[in-house]
Every structure is written in C-alpha cells, then in structure tokens.
PDB file of C-alpha atoms in Angstrom:
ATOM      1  CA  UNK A   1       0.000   0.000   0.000  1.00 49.00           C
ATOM      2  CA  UNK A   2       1.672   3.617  -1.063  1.00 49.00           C
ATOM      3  CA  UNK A   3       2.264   6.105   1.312  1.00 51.00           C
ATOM      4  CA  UNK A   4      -0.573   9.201   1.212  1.00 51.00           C
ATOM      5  CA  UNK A   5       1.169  11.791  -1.179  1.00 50.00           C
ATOM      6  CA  UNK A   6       2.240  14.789   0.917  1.00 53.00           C
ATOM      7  CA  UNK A   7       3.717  18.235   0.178  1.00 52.00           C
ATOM      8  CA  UNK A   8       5.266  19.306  -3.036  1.00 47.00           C
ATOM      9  CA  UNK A   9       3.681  15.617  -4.660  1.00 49.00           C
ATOM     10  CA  UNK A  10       0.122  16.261  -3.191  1.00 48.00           C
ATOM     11  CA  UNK A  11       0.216  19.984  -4.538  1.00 40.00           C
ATOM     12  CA  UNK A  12       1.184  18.682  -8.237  1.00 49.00           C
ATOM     13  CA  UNK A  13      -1.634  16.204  -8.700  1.00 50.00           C
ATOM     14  CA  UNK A  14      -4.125  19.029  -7.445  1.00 48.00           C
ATOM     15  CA  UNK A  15      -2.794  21.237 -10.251  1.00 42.00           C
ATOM     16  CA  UNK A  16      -2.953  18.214 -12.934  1.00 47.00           C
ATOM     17  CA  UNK A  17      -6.563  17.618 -12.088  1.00 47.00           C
ATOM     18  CA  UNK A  18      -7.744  20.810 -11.876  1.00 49.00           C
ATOM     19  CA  UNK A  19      -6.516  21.324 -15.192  1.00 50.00           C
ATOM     20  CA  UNK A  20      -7.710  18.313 -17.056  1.00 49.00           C
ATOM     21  CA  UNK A  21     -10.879  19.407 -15.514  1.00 41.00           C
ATOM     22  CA  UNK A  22     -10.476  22.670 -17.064  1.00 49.00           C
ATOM     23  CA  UNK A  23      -9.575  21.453 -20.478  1.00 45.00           C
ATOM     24  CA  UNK A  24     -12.971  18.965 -20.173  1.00 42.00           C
ATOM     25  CA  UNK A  25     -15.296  21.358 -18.946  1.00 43.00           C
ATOM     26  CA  UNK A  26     -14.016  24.045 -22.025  1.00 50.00           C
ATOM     27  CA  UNK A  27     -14.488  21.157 -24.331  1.00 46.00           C
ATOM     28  CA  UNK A  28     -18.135  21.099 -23.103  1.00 47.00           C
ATOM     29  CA  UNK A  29     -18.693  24.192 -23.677  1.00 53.00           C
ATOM     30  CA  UNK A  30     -17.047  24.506 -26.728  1.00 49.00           C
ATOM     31  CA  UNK A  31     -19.122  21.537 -28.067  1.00 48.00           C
ATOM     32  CA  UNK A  32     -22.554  23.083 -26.440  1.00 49.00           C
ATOM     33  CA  UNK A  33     -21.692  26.463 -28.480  1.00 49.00           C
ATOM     34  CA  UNK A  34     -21.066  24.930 -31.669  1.00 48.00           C
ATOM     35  CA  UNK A  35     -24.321  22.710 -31.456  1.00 47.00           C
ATOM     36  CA  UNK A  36     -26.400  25.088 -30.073  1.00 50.00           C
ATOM     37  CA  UNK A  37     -29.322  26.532 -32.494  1.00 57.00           C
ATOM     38  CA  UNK A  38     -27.852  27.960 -35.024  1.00 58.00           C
ATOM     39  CA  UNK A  39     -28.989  29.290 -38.072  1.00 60.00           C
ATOM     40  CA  UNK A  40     -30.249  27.007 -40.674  1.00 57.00           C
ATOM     41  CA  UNK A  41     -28.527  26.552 -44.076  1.00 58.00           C
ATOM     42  CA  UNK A  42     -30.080  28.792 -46.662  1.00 59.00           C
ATOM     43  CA  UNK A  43     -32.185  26.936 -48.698  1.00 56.00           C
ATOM     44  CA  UNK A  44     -33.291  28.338 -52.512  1.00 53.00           C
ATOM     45  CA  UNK A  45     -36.529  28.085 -53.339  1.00 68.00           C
ATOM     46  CA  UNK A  46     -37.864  25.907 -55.557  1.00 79.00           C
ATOM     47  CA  UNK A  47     -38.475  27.209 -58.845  1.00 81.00           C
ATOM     48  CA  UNK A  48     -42.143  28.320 -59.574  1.00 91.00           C
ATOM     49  CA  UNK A  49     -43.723  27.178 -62.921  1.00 95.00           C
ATOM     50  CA  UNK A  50     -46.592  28.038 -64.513  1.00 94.00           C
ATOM     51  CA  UNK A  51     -48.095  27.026 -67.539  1.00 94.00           C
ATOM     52  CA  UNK A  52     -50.228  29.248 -69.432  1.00 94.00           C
ATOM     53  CA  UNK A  53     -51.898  29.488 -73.214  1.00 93.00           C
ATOM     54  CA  UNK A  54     -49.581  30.780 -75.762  1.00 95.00           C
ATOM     55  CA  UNK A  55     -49.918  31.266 -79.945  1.00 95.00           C
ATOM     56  CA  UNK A  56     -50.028  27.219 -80.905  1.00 92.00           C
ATOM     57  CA  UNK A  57     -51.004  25.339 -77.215  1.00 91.00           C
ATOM     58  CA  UNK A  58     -49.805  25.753 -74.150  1.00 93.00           C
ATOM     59  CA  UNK A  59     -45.972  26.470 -72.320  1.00 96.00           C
ATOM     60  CA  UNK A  60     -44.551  26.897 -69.181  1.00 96.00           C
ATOM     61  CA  UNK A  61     -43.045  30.301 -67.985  1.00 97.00           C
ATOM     62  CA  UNK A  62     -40.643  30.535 -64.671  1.00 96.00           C
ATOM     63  CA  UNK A  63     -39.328  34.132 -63.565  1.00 95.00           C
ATOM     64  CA  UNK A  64     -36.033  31.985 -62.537  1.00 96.00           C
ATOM     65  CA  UNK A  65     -36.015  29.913 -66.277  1.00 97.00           C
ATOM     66  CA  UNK A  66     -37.335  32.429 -68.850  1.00 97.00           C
ATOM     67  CA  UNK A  67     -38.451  33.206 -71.408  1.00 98.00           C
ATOM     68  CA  UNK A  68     -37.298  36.745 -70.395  1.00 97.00           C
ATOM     69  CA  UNK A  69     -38.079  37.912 -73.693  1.00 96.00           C
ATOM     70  CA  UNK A  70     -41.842  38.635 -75.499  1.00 94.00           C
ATOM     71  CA  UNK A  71     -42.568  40.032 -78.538  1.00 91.00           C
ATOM     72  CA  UNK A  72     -44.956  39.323 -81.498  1.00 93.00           C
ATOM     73  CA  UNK A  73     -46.137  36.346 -79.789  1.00 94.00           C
ATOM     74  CA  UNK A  74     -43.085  34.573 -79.446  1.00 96.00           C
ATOM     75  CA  UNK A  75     -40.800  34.624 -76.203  1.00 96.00           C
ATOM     76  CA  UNK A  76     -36.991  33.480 -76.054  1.00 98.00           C
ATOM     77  CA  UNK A  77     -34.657  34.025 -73.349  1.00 98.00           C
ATOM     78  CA  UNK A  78     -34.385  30.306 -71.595  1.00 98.00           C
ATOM     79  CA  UNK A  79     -31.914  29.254 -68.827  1.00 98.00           C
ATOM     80  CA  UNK A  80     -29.338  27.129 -69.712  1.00 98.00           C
ATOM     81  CA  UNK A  81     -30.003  24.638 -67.725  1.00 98.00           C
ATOM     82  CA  UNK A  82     -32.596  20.886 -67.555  1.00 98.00           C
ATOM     83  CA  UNK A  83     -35.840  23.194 -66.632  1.00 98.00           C
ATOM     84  CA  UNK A  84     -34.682  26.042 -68.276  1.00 98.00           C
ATOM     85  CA  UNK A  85     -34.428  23.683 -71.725  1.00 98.00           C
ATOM     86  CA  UNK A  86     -37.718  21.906 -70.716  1.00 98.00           C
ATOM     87  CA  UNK A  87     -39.468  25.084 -70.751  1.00 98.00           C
ATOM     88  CA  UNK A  88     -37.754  26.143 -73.918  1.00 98.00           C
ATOM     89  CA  UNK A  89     -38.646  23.459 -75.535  1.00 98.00           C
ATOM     90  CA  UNK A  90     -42.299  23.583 -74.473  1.00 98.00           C
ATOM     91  CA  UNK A  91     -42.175  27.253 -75.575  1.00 98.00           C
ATOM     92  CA  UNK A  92     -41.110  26.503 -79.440  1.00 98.00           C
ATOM     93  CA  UNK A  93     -42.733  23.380 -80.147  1.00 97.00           C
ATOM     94  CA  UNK A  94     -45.991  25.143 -79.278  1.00 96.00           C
ATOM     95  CA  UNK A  95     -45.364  28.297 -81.708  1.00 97.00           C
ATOM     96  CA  UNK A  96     -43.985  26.410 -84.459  1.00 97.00           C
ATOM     97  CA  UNK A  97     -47.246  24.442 -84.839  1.00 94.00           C
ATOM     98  CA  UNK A  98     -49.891  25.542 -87.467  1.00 93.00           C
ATOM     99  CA  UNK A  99     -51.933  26.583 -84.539  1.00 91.00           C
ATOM    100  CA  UNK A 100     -50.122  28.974 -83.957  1.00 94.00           C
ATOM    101  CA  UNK A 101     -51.033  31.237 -87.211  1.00 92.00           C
ATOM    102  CA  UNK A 102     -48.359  34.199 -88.311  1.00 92.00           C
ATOM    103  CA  UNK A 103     -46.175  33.341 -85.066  1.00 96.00           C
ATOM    104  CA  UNK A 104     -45.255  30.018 -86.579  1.00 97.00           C
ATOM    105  CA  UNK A 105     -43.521  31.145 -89.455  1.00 97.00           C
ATOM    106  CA  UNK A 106     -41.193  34.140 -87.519  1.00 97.00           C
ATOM    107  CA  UNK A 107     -40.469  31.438 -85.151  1.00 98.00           C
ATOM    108  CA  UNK A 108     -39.272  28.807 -87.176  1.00 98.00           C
ATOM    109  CA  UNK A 109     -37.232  31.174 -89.403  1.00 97.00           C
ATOM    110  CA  UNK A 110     -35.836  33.038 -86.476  1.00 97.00           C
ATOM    111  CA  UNK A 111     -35.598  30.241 -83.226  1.00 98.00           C
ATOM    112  CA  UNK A 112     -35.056  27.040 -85.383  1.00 98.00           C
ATOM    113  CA  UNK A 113     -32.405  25.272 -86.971  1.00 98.00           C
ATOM    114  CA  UNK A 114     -32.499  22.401 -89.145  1.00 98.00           C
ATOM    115  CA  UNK A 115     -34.728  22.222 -92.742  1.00 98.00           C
ATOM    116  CA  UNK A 116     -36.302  25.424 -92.637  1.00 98.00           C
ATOM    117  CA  UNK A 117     -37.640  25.320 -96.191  1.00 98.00           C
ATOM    118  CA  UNK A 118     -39.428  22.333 -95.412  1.00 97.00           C
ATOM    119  CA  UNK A 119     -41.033  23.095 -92.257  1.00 97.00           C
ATOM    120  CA  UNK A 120     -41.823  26.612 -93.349  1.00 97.00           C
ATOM    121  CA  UNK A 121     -43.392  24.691 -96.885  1.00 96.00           C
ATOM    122  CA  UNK A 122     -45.204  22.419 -94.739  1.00 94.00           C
ATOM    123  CA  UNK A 123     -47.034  25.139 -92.438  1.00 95.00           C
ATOM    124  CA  UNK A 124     -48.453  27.195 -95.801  1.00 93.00           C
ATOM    125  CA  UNK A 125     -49.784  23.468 -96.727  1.00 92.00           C
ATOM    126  CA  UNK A 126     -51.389  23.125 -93.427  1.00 88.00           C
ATOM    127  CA  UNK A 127     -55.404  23.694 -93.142  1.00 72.00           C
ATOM    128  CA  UNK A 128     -56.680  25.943 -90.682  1.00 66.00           C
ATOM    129  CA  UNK A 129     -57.528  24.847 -87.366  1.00 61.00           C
ATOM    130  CA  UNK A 130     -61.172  25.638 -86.027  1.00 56.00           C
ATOM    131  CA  UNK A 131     -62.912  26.139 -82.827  1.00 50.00           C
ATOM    132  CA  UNK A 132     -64.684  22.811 -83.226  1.00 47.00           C
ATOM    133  CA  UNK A 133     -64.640  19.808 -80.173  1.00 47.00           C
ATOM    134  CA  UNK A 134     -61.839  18.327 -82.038  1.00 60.00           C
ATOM    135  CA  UNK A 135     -59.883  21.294 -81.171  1.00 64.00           C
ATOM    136  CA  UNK A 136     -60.476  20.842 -77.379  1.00 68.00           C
ATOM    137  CA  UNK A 137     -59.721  17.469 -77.549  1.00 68.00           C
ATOM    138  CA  UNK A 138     -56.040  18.322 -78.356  1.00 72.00           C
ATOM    139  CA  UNK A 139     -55.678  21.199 -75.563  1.00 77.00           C
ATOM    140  CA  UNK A 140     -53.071  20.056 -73.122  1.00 83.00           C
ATOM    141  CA  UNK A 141     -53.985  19.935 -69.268  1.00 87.00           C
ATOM    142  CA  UNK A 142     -50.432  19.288 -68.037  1.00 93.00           C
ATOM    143  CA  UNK A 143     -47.303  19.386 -69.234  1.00 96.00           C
ATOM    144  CA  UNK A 144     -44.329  16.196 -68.350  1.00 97.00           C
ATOM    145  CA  UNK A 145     -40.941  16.184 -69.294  1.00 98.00           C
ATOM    146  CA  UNK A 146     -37.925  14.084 -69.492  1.00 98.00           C
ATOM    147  CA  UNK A 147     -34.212  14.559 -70.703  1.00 98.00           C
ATOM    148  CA  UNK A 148     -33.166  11.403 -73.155  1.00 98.00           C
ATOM    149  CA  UNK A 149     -29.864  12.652 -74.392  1.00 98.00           C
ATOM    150  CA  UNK A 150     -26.719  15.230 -74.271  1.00 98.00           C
ATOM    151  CA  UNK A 151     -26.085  17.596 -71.570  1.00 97.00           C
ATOM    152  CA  UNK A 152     -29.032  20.369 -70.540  1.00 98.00           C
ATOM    153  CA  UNK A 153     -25.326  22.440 -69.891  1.00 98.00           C
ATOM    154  CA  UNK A 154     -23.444  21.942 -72.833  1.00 98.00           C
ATOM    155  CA  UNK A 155     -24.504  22.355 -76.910  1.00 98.00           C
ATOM    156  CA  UNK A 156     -27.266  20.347 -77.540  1.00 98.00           C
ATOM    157  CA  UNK A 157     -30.025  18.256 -75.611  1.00 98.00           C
ATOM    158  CA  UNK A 158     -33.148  16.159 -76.537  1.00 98.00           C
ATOM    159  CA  UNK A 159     -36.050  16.832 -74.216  1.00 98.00           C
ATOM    160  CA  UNK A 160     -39.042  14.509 -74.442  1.00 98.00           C
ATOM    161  CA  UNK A 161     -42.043  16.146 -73.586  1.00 98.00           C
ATOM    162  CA  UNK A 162     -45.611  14.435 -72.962  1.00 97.00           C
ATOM    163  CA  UNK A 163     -49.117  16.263 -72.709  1.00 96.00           C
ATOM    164  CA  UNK A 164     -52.050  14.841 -71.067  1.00 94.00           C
ATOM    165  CA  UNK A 165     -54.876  16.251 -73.184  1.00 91.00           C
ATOM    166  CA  UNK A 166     -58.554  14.545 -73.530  1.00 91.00           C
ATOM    167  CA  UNK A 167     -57.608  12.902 -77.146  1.00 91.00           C
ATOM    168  CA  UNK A 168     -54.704  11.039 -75.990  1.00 93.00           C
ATOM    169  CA  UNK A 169     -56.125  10.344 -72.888  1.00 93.00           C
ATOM    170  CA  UNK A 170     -59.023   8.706 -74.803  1.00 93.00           C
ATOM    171  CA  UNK A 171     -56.667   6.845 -76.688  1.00 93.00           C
ATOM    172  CA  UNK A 172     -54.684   5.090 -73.601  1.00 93.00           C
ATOM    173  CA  UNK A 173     -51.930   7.483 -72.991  1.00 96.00           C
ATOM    174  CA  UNK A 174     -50.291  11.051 -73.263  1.00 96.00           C
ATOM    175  CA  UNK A 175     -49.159  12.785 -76.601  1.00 96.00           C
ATOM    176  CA  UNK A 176     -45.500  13.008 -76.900  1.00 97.00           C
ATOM    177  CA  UNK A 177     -43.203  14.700 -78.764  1.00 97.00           C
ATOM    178  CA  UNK A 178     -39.544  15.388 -78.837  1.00 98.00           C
ATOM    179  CA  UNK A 179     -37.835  17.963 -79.301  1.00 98.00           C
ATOM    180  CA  UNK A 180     -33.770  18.436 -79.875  1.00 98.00           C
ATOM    181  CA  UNK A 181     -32.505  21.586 -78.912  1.00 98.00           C
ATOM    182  CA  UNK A 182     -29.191  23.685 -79.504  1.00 98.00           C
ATOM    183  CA  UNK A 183     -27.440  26.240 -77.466  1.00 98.00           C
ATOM    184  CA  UNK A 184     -26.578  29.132 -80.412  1.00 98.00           C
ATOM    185  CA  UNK A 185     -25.845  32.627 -79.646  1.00 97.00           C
ATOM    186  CA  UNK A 186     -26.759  32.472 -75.888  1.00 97.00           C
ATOM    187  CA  UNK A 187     -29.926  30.232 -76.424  1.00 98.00           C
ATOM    188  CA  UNK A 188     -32.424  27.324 -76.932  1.00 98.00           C
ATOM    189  CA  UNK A 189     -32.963  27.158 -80.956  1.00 98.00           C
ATOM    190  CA  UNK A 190     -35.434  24.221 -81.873  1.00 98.00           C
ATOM    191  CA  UNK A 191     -34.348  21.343 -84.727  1.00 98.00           C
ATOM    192  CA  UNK A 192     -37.188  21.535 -87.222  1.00 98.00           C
ATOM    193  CA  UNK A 193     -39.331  19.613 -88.757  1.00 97.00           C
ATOM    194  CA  UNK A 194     -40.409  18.167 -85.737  1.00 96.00           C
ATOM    195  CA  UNK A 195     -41.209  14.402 -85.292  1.00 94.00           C
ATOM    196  CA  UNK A 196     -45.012  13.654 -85.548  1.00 93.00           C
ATOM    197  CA  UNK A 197     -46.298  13.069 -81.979  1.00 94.00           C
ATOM    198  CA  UNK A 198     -47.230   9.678 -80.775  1.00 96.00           C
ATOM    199  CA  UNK A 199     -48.926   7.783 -77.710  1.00 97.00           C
ATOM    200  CA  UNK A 200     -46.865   7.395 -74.938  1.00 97.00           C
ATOM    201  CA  UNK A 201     -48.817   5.231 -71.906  1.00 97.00           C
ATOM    202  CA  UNK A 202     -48.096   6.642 -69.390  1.00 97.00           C
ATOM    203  CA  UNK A 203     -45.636   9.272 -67.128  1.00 97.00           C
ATOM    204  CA  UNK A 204     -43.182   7.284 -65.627  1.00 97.00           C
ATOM    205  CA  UNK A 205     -39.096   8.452 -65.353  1.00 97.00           C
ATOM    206  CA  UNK A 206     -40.856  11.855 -66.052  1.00 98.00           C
ATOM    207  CA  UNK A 207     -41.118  14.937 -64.021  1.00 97.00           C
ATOM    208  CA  UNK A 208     -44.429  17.402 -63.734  1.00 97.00           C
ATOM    209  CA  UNK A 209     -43.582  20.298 -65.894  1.00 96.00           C
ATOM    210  CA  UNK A 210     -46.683  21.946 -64.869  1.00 94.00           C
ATOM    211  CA  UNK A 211     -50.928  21.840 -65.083  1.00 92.00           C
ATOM    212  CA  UNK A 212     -53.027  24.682 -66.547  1.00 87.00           C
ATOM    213  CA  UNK A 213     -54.903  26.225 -64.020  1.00 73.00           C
TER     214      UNK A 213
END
C-alpha cells in the first residue's frame, strides 16, 4: 500500500486535475456552443412554374427559367439549364405548330435550326384549325418532361415532352413529342421539322412540368 502523497507531490496532482478538468469542462462548452441553435442553411426556393396558353397550345413560364423575352407572340430568353431547356422546348414546339397562325412562321425562321424550307413549306400546306370539339380534344392539361440525351449544360439536348390532353387520354396514354434543342448565340434554338407526336402510356421516369390552371 503507497504512502498518502504529501507536500510538493500532493500539490502537483491538485494542479494536474484541476486542469484536465479545465480542459474537459471548455471542451463542453465549446461543443454546447457549436451545437447550439444555429442558423439554418439557406435553402433556394424551388423554382415556380406556370403554364399558361400561348400562340399554338400551351408552355410553361418561370421568372427563374425564362423566357425573359416577349414580342410578337413569341418569347426566347431560356436558362441554360434541364428546366430552363424543358421550358424552352415547351415554348417553341408550341409556336412552331400551325396553330399557332403568323407566329409560326417568324419562329421557325428566327428560333429554329435544321430544314427550314421544309417546315416553313409544310405550315403554308397546313389547313386551318377551327374552334370545333376536335380542337379541345387536343388542348393540353399538363405538361411532363424528361431529358433522353446530351447535356441540358453543354450544346445540344433532346427533351421529351408528354401532354395529357382529352384525345390522348381517350386513346390510352399522353401525346409526346420530342424535341432536340441547340445552345446558339446564348440560347435554346429548336431542330425543325419536328417528329409527328405519338402515344406514350403513361408518365413514368418523367417529371411534372406543370398543369393549366
């Protein structure tokens, strides 16, 4: 059994416990401040969409995404970016459709790339479109999309989009179409002629674009 520590000895240990006590009890606190409540990590928001009628159908608009720009019924001006090419592509494919009447033809000549003459020969050949039931069979109610190739960042990018209107829907499915875009000169241009759309069952591996209101 050792001898009670004395003196000097005695005096020594005191000091080296108090001060490992120190050390712990700063630790504490320095833990306690750190995890106390601080301020939560700024969040952005989520990017609001809205789709709304435009000259040919329907297209989504975000303050965030563009289009920034509008004039004579068209609108460019389209992040470069997945939603802000989702949205551009919504935008063209809409106004380069005969619905769409005199936009069609500044669009196509001034947004597009591809065979102009073509698409620009088949929209003269096109009949008119009336305000018959067959015309609100094709109006969209919501808009899906999904990227299928190349980068939404870089040059070029294919963006499937699908539309739930009442004709498709009476037919099984959703109307699809895609749509290959380019970045040129700061911006989405659209690769014309388009392909026809088809039926596409259902919305799976795609995301909400957005729903009239």
């Amino acid at each position: 059994m050792s001898a009670p520590l004395t003196g000097w000895a005695a005096w020594r240990r005191s000091l080296a416990i108090g001060g490992g006590l120190t050390v712990v009890l700063m630790l504490i606190g320095t833990i306690g401040y750190l995890t106390a409540d601080q301020p939560a990590p700024r969040v952005p928001p989520e990017p609001v969409v809205v789709v709304e009628a435009v000259p040919g159908g329907i297209a989504a608009v975000s303050d965030s995404h563009g289009p920034r720009d509008h004039h004579d019924g068209r609108s460019a001006g389209f992040a470069h970016d997945e939603l802000g090419a989702a949205i551009a592509a919504s935008n063209l494919t809409a106004r380069v459709s005969p619905a769409a009447g005199d936009v069609a033809k500044a669009a196509v000549i001034e947004q597009c790339f591809g065979d102009i003459p073509t698409t620009l020969a088949r929209l003269r050949s096109a009949l008119p479109m009336s305000d018959s039931p067959s015309r609100a069979a094709l109006q969209p109610q919501a808009l899906h999309y999904r990227v299928l190739a190349g980068d939404p960042h870089g040059d070029a990018v294919v963006v499937s989009l699908l539309a739930e209107t009442p004709q498709a829907r009476d037919l099984g499915g959703l109307s699809r179409i895609d749509a290959t875009l380019s970045w040129i000169d700061g911006d989405w241009r659209l690769r014309v002629p388009l392909p026809a759309p088809s039926i596409h069952p259902s919305t799976e591996g795609y995301t909400l674009l957005g729903r009239t209101s």
